[in-house]
Amino acid sequence: MLGTDKDAPVREAAGASSLRTKRMSNISGASVRKLLINNAMIVVMLLVIAFFLYRSARFGTVENLSTILIAAAPFALIALGQTLVILTGGIDLSVGSVIALSAMAAALVAKNNPNQLWLALVTAMLVGLAAGAINGLVVARLNVPPFIATLGMLTLASGLAYVVGDGAPINGLPATFGAFANTEVLGLKIPVILMIVFVVGLALVMKRTVYGMRVYAVGGNRHAAEIAGVKSRSILFSVYMISGVLAGLSGLMLASRVVSGAPNLGAGYELDAIAAVVIGGASLMGGRGSIWGTALGLLLIQTLNNGLDLLIVPAYWQDVIKGILIVAAVGVDVWANARRAS
């Protein structure tokens, strides 16, 4: 007669428990890795913030946070416009010069009409609208590559900015001109409020509306979008117009902040705007990206600028560090996308 193994049920229960623990551990590890991959840029942002909090006591103050947001606002507007353009597979190199031209035009109008601030606001936006419309027509109707079309506008707008001021800045503006950028509402400066409104508003438009879907469709595959009934030329025209208007508003912000118009205002801003969009996960080929990603990329750049200033890092080393971080951030995003795809 065969003997019975009284310990067998105990061993089986222990084995099952060990297997369940191992599976739970594997699932937990996979979930954490997936979470980190899906939010790679947020992790990078948190690491940068943690570093500056450790190195500078001033970095985490409310006043410094306000400084970062105020500095980010003009960049945010042009970065948002750049996002729409890049989503269609294009690029807008002219926004920096459009900022200068809009600022000079608004300053000239404000100087000649000191009691009509709204007229300066309208002027800045109309100048940006005109520049964006020209870009849109050249790209959408004449099929000129966006790089060439907007490069031409960059040169044209830069020259016109000097023409408006006769080669010199426009000073002696009324104090009311500074109200647009320096007035607080509920503890926030008007540019910061506008930045928040435009980020949230455009995020909803791109996520929830037919227009947003069509922008993505044109960037993903223009030919297929046209077959599906999307008027790709109208979409292309519209995104360049939006980019121009936002650049005009950004120019007014910058000029109002210093109560002066400068013909070189906004020089190089287009590069930071493009960097913010790319860092935020957008593809320069079009069809991939988001408003929230751009906002995160912008805040990463502005946080880095602010933190390096607080640490009194020389300007030339700041450029080196920012360049390395931009390449590293994009590399992390590409790696994360590859992992998500696999």
Tab-separated table of C-alpha atoms in Angstrom:
chain	number	residue	atom	x	y	z
A	1	MET	CA	0.000	0.000	0.000
A	2	LEU	CA	1.422	3.375	-1.067
A	3	GLY	CA	1.965	5.967	1.643
A	4	THR	CA	0.301	9.384	1.487
A	5	ASP	CA	2.289	12.639	1.429
A	6	LYS	CA	0.652	14.737	4.119
A	7	ASP	CA	2.821	17.802	3.245
A	8	ALA	CA	1.842	17.872	-0.460
A	9	PRO	CA	-1.122	20.277	-0.057
A	10	VAL	CA	1.058	22.618	1.948
A	11	ARG	CA	3.770	22.596	-0.729
A	12	GLU	CA	1.222	23.150	-3.496
A	13	ALA	CA	-0.317	26.107	-1.639
A	14	ALA	CA	3.106	27.607	-1.016
A	15	GLY	CA	4.032	27.174	-4.694
A	16	ALA	CA	0.808	28.814	-5.866
A	17	SER	CA	1.341	31.709	-3.475
A	18	SER	CA	4.913	32.187	-4.698
A	19	LEU	CA	3.740	32.135	-8.317
A	20	ARG	CA	1.061	34.731	-7.617
A	21	THR	CA	3.611	36.956	-5.862
A	22	LYS	CA	6.015	36.669	-8.787
A	23	ARG	CA	3.271	37.494	-11.288
A	24	MET	CA	2.146	40.492	-9.243
A	25	SER	CA	5.757	41.679	-9.052
A	26	ASN	CA	6.170	41.349	-12.815
A	27	ILE	CA	2.877	43.152	-13.470
A	28	SER	CA	3.812	45.898	-11.024
A	29	GLY	CA	7.249	46.341	-12.617
A	30	ALA	CA	5.784	46.428	-16.119
A	31	SER	CA	3.184	48.981	-15.053
A	32	VAL	CA	5.806	51.258	-13.540
A	33	ARG	CA	7.995	51.021	-16.650
A	34	LYS	CA	5.020	51.740	-18.901
A	35	LEU	CA	4.040	54.723	-16.752
A	36	LEU	CA	7.577	56.131	-16.907
A	37	ILE	CA	7.803	55.611	-20.685
A	38	ASN	CA	4.435	57.256	-21.336
A	39	ASN	CA	5.405	60.260	-19.211
A	40	ALA	CA	9.109	60.498	-20.004
A	41	MET	CA	9.069	64.270	-20.493
A	42	ILE	CA	7.259	64.831	-17.199
A	43	VAL	CA	9.947	62.775	-15.469
A	44	VAL	CA	12.658	64.926	-17.090
A	45	MET	CA	10.824	68.081	-16.000
A	46	LEU	CA	10.549	66.853	-12.409
A	47	LEU	CA	14.242	65.974	-12.331
A	48	VAL	CA	15.197	69.464	-13.562
A	49	ILE	CA	12.932	71.089	-10.947
A	50	ALA	CA	14.341	68.860	-8.190
A	51	PHE	CA	17.902	69.788	-9.160
A	52	PHE	CA	17.239	73.541	-9.043
A	53	LEU	CA	15.270	73.242	-5.786
A	54	TYR	CA	18.295	71.518	-4.279
A	55	ARG	CA	20.802	74.062	-5.602
A	56	SER	CA	18.890	77.327	-5.038
A	57	ALA	CA	16.627	78.364	-2.170
A	58	ARG	CA	15.095	81.116	-4.313
A	59	PHE	CA	13.970	78.752	-7.054
A	60	GLY	CA	10.926	77.413	-5.208
A	61	THR	CA	9.531	80.781	-4.103
A	62	VAL	CA	6.193	82.138	-5.321
A	63	GLU	CA	7.935	85.227	-6.700
A	64	ASN	CA	10.240	83.082	-8.822
A	65	LEU	CA	7.354	80.977	-10.096
A	66	SER	CA	5.646	84.201	-11.159
A	67	THR	CA	8.849	85.279	-12.929
A	68	ILE	CA	8.963	82.012	-14.881
A	69	LEU	CA	5.327	82.318	-15.974
A	70	ILE	CA	5.692	85.967	-17.032
A	71	ALA	CA	8.789	85.126	-19.077
A	72	ALA	CA	7.027	82.125	-20.624
A	73	ALA	CA	3.893	83.969	-21.765
A	74	PRO	CA	5.194	85.614	-25.001
A	75	PHE	CA	7.035	82.416	-25.948
A	76	ALA	CA	3.914	80.376	-25.230
A	77	LEU	CA	1.834	82.245	-27.790
A	78	ILE	CA	4.278	81.763	-30.656
A	79	ALA	CA	4.942	78.153	-29.589
A	80	LEU	CA	1.214	77.407	-29.723
A	81	GLY	CA	0.983	78.865	-33.222
A	82	GLN	CA	4.096	76.941	-34.209
A	83	THR	CA	2.474	73.754	-32.922
A	84	LEU	CA	-0.446	74.076	-35.326
A	85	VAL	CA	1.903	74.770	-38.232
A	86	ILE	CA	4.169	71.827	-37.399
A	87	LEU	CA	1.183	69.511	-36.999
A	88	THR	CA	0.438	70.136	-40.692
A	89	GLY	CA	4.022	69.247	-41.595
A	90	GLY	CA	5.141	72.866	-42.036
A	91	ILE	CA	7.279	75.323	-40.120
A	92	ASP	CA	7.095	79.077	-39.451
A	93	LEU	CA	10.493	80.746	-39.272
A	94	SER	CA	9.033	84.244	-39.446
A	95	VAL	CA	7.451	84.573	-35.988
A	96	GLY	CA	10.458	86.310	-34.414
A	97	SER	CA	10.471	89.029	-37.078
A	98	VAL	CA	6.670	89.312	-36.988
A	99	ILE	CA	6.988	89.968	-33.247
A	100	ALA	CA	9.385	92.856	-33.977
A	101	LEU	CA	7.220	94.323	-36.742
A	102	SER	CA	4.038	94.064	-34.641
A	103	ALA	CA	5.745	95.626	-31.637
A	104	MET	CA	7.071	98.528	-33.689
A	105	ALA	CA	3.714	99.137	-35.368
A	106	ALA	CA	1.863	99.005	-32.029
A	107	ALA	CA	4.411	101.357	-30.422
A	108	LEU	CA	4.070	103.858	-33.263
A	109	VAL	CA	0.273	103.829	-33.003
A	110	ALA	CA	0.413	104.166	-29.205
A	111	LYS	CA	2.781	107.118	-29.470
A	112	ASN	CA	0.488	108.925	-31.907
A	113	ASN	CA	-2.697	107.929	-30.023
A	114	PRO	CA	-1.737	107.961	-26.320
A	115	ASN	CA	-5.303	107.638	-25.063
A	116	GLN	CA	-6.335	104.717	-27.270
A	117	LEU	CA	-4.517	101.596	-26.077
A	118	TRP	CA	-7.015	99.340	-27.825
A	119	LEU	CA	-5.847	100.750	-31.155
A	120	ALA	CA	-2.296	99.533	-30.479
A	121	LEU	CA	-3.668	96.083	-29.600
A	122	VAL	CA	-5.690	95.880	-32.801
A	123	THR	CA	-2.725	97.111	-34.857
A	124	ALA	CA	-0.378	94.455	-33.477
A	125	MET	CA	-2.854	91.669	-34.178
A	126	LEU	CA	-3.661	92.971	-37.686
A	127	VAL	CA	0.035	93.135	-38.572
A	128	GLY	CA	0.474	89.552	-37.363
A	129	LEU	CA	-2.659	88.499	-39.245
A	130	ALA	CA	-1.386	90.062	-42.476
A	131	ALA	CA	2.003	88.356	-42.178
A	132	GLY	CA	0.358	85.006	-41.415
A	133	ALA	CA	-2.064	85.408	-44.318
A	134	ILE	CA	0.798	86.052	-46.738
A	135	ASN	CA	2.635	82.980	-45.439
A	136	GLY	CA	-0.542	80.914	-45.752
A	137	LEU	CA	-1.249	82.059	-49.305
A	138	VAL	CA	2.298	81.379	-50.471
A	139	VAL	CA	2.366	77.921	-48.869
A	140	ALA	CA	-1.207	76.776	-49.561
A	141	ARG	CA	-1.893	78.381	-52.944
A	142	LEU	CA	1.528	78.675	-54.565
A	143	ASN	CA	2.846	75.414	-53.029
A	144	VAL	CA	6.096	77.073	-51.968
A	145	PRO	CA	7.860	74.983	-49.296
A	146	PRO	CA	7.080	76.411	-45.826
A	147	PHE	CA	10.769	76.767	-44.994
A	148	ILE	CA	11.363	79.054	-47.999
A	149	ALA	CA	8.098	80.982	-47.688
A	150	THR	CA	8.523	81.817	-44.013
A	151	LEU	CA	12.245	82.484	-44.417
A	152	GLY	CA	11.301	85.172	-46.929
A	153	MET	CA	8.763	86.631	-44.491
A	154	LEU	CA	11.412	86.584	-41.748
A	155	THR	CA	13.646	88.836	-43.857
A	156	LEU	CA	10.769	91.040	-45.048
A	157	ALA	CA	9.272	91.608	-41.592
A	158	SER	CA	12.680	92.247	-40.060
A	159	GLY	CA	13.419	94.928	-42.631
A	160	LEU	CA	9.976	96.522	-42.224
A	161	ALA	CA	10.461	96.675	-38.451
A	162	TYR	CA	13.471	98.941	-39.002
A	163	VAL	CA	11.580	100.936	-41.620
A	164	VAL	CA	8.727	101.672	-39.175
A	165	GLY	CA	11.130	103.117	-36.617
A	166	ASP	CA	13.455	104.684	-39.193
A	167	GLY	CA	16.213	102.393	-37.999
A	168	ALA	CA	15.816	103.194	-34.298
A	169	PRO	CA	13.663	102.079	-31.346
A	170	ILE	CA	10.416	103.926	-30.636
A	171	ASN	CA	10.576	105.448	-27.156
A	172	GLY	CA	8.606	108.088	-25.287
A	173	LEU	CA	5.469	105.973	-25.196
A	174	PRO	CA	2.592	106.797	-22.823
A	175	ALA	CA	2.593	105.025	-19.469
A	176	THR	CA	-0.744	103.429	-20.359
A	177	PHE	CA	1.023	101.405	-23.044
A	178	GLY	CA	2.656	99.375	-20.277
A	179	ALA	CA	-0.705	98.510	-18.738
A	180	PHE	CA	-1.264	95.587	-21.085
A	181	ALA	CA	1.726	93.589	-19.828
A	182	ASN	CA	2.059	94.920	-16.289
A	183	THR	CA	-1.511	94.969	-14.953
A	184	GLU	CA	-2.512	92.241	-12.482
A	185	VAL	CA	-5.903	90.544	-12.360
A	186	LEU	CA	-6.546	88.164	-9.439
A	187	GLY	CA	-2.827	88.149	-8.685
A	188	LEU	CA	-1.780	87.213	-12.222
A	189	LYS	CA	-0.337	89.459	-14.931
A	190	ILE	CA	-2.482	89.779	-18.052
A	191	PRO	CA	0.080	87.933	-20.277
A	192	VAL	CA	0.005	84.951	-17.904
A	193	ILE	CA	-3.801	84.901	-17.993
A	194	LEU	CA	-3.762	85.039	-21.787
A	195	MET	CA	-1.220	82.218	-21.895
A	196	ILE	CA	-3.436	79.996	-19.743
A	197	VAL	CA	-6.544	80.851	-21.770
A	198	PHE	CA	-4.858	80.103	-25.105
A	199	VAL	CA	-3.267	76.858	-23.903
A	200	VAL	CA	-6.543	75.503	-22.524
A	201	GLY	CA	-8.610	76.856	-25.424
A	202	LEU	CA	-6.386	75.491	-28.192
A	203	ALA	CA	-6.008	72.166	-26.378
A	204	LEU	CA	-9.783	71.782	-26.386
A	205	VAL	CA	-10.032	72.862	-30.032
A	206	MET	CA	-7.403	70.349	-31.154
A	207	LYS	CA	-8.840	67.532	-29.065
A	208	ARG	CA	-12.580	68.066	-29.328
A	209	THR	CA	-13.387	69.774	-32.623
A	210	VAL	CA	-13.568	68.787	-36.279
A	211	TYR	CA	-11.044	71.503	-37.088
A	212	GLY	CA	-8.463	69.902	-34.803
A	213	MET	CA	-9.025	66.506	-36.396
A	214	ARG	CA	-8.551	68.019	-39.850
A	215	VAL	CA	-5.260	69.669	-38.851
A	216	TYR	CA	-3.940	66.283	-37.709
A	217	ALA	CA	-5.295	64.643	-40.864
A	218	VAL	CA	-3.544	67.096	-43.190
A	219	GLY	CA	-0.272	66.609	-41.324
A	220	GLY	CA	-0.608	62.836	-41.247
A	221	ASN	CA	-1.397	62.375	-44.939
A	222	ARG	CA	-2.500	65.377	-46.978
A	223	HIS	CA	-3.528	63.329	-50.019
A	224	ALA	CA	-5.654	60.951	-47.961
A	225	ALA	CA	-7.208	63.895	-46.122
A	226	GLU	CA	-8.212	65.504	-49.411
A	227	ILE	CA	-9.775	62.253	-50.606
A	228	ALA	CA	-11.781	62.208	-47.366
A	229	GLY	CA	-13.113	65.678	-48.166
A	230	VAL	CA	-10.777	67.850	-46.090
A	231	LYS	CA	-9.920	71.174	-47.740
A	232	SER	CA	-6.212	71.003	-47.032
A	233	ARG	CA	-5.423	74.411	-48.527
A	234	SER	CA	-7.904	76.111	-46.200
A	235	ILE	CA	-6.419	74.278	-43.208
A	236	LEU	CA	-2.871	75.279	-44.179
A	237	PHE	CA	-3.930	78.894	-44.718
A	238	SER	CA	-5.664	78.994	-41.326
A	239	VAL	CA	-2.760	77.637	-39.258
A	240	TYR	CA	-0.341	80.221	-40.656
A	241	MET	CA	-2.868	82.978	-39.967
A	242	ILE	CA	-3.276	81.787	-36.377
A	243	SER	CA	0.504	81.663	-35.972
A	244	GLY	CA	0.772	85.231	-37.280
A	245	VAL	CA	-1.943	86.610	-34.986
A	246	LEU	CA	-0.364	84.986	-31.936
A	247	ALA	CA	3.049	86.389	-32.926
A	248	GLY	CA	1.483	89.842	-33.197
A	249	LEU	CA	-0.027	89.537	-29.736
A	250	SER	CA	3.310	88.320	-28.387
A	251	GLY	CA	5.024	91.378	-29.881
A	252	LEU	CA	2.585	93.674	-28.095
A	253	MET	CA	3.267	91.846	-24.812
A	254	LEU	CA	7.017	92.282	-25.119
A	255	ALA	CA	6.844	95.936	-26.152
A	256	SER	CA	4.330	96.728	-23.417
A	257	ARG	CA	6.525	95.109	-20.778
A	258	VAL	CA	9.372	97.557	-21.406
A	259	VAL	CA	7.149	100.414	-22.709
A	260	SER	CA	9.236	100.661	-25.844
A	261	GLY	CA	9.383	99.357	-29.388
A	262	ALA	CA	12.633	97.787	-30.593
A	263	PRO	CA	13.245	96.637	-34.187
A	264	ASN	CA	15.288	93.630	-33.022
A	265	LEU	CA	12.662	92.452	-30.538
A	266	GLY	CA	11.926	88.746	-30.871
A	267	ALA	CA	15.179	87.876	-32.645
A	268	GLY	CA	15.776	84.142	-32.313
A	269	TYR	CA	12.452	83.499	-30.601
A	270	GLU	CA	11.363	81.206	-33.425
A	271	LEU	CA	14.112	78.761	-32.477
A	272	ASP	CA	12.937	78.511	-28.865
A	273	ALA	CA	9.364	78.077	-30.095
A	274	ILE	CA	10.345	75.238	-32.420
A	275	ALA	CA	12.431	73.674	-29.644
A	276	ALA	CA	9.452	73.778	-27.250
A	277	VAL	CA	7.214	72.067	-29.807
A	278	VAL	CA	9.760	69.354	-30.592
A	279	ILE	CA	10.622	68.773	-26.930
A	280	GLY	CA	6.893	68.450	-26.310
A	281	GLY	CA	6.793	65.402	-28.574
A	282	ALA	CA	5.656	66.834	-31.914
A	283	SER	CA	7.009	65.378	-35.146
A	284	LEU	CA	8.476	67.789	-37.693
A	285	MET	CA	6.985	65.490	-40.337
A	286	GLY	CA	3.505	66.472	-39.131
A	287	GLY	CA	0.524	64.593	-37.746
A	288	ARG	CA	1.870	64.036	-34.214
A	289	GLY	CA	2.018	66.418	-31.262
A	290	SER	CA	-0.194	68.186	-28.758
A	291	ILE	CA	-0.812	71.566	-27.179
A	292	TRP	CA	-0.149	70.154	-23.694
A	293	GLY	CA	3.151	68.695	-24.887
A	294	THR	CA	4.208	72.074	-26.246
A	295	ALA	CA	3.258	73.751	-22.962
A	296	LEU	CA	5.413	71.226	-21.089
A	297	GLY	CA	8.335	71.737	-23.473
A	298	LEU	CA	8.047	75.501	-23.101
A	299	LEU	CA	7.989	75.322	-19.301
A	300	LEU	CA	11.020	73.031	-19.382
A	301	ILE	CA	13.000	75.590	-21.413
A	302	GLN	CA	11.879	78.535	-19.273
A	303	THR	CA	12.564	76.635	-16.046
A	304	LEU	CA	16.039	75.825	-17.298
A	305	ASN	CA	16.683	79.463	-18.252
A	306	ASN	CA	15.500	80.669	-14.865
A	307	GLY	CA	17.392	78.075	-12.851
A	308	LEU	CA	20.671	78.675	-14.678
A	309	ASP	CA	20.299	82.424	-14.143
A	310	LEU	CA	19.806	81.867	-10.417
A	311	LEU	CA	22.944	79.741	-10.315
A	312	ILE	CA	24.791	82.554	-12.134
A	313	VAL	CA	25.860	80.272	-14.969
A	314	PRO	CA	27.539	82.276	-17.792
A	315	ALA	CA	25.355	82.822	-20.852
A	316	TYR	CA	27.618	80.809	-23.169
A	317	TRP	CA	27.474	77.801	-20.850
A	318	GLN	CA	23.711	78.191	-20.642
A	319	ASP	CA	23.512	77.754	-24.414
A	320	VAL	CA	25.678	74.634	-24.211
A	321	ILE	CA	23.546	73.128	-21.431
A	322	LYS	CA	20.267	73.993	-23.171
A	323	GLY	CA	21.493	72.478	-26.421
A	324	ILE	CA	22.472	69.244	-24.691
A	325	LEU	CA	19.171	69.113	-22.814
A	326	ILE	CA	17.129	69.700	-25.982
A	327	VAL	CA	18.898	66.883	-27.818
A	328	ALA	CA	18.644	64.616	-24.767
A	329	ALA	CA	14.954	65.413	-24.257
A	330	VAL	CA	14.133	64.678	-27.886
A	331	GLY	CA	16.205	61.489	-27.669
A	332	VAL	CA	14.223	60.388	-24.618
A	333	ASP	CA	10.971	61.117	-26.438
A	334	VAL	CA	12.053	59.135	-29.525
A	335	TRP	CA	13.113	56.237	-27.311
A	336	ALA	CA	9.834	56.368	-25.400
A	337	ASN	CA	7.818	56.366	-28.637
A	338	ALA	CA	9.790	53.380	-29.909
A	339	ARG	CA	9.133	51.495	-26.673
A	340	ARG	CA	5.427	52.355	-26.805
A	341	ALA	CA	5.237	51.130	-30.398
A	342	SER	CA	6.918	47.847	-29.501
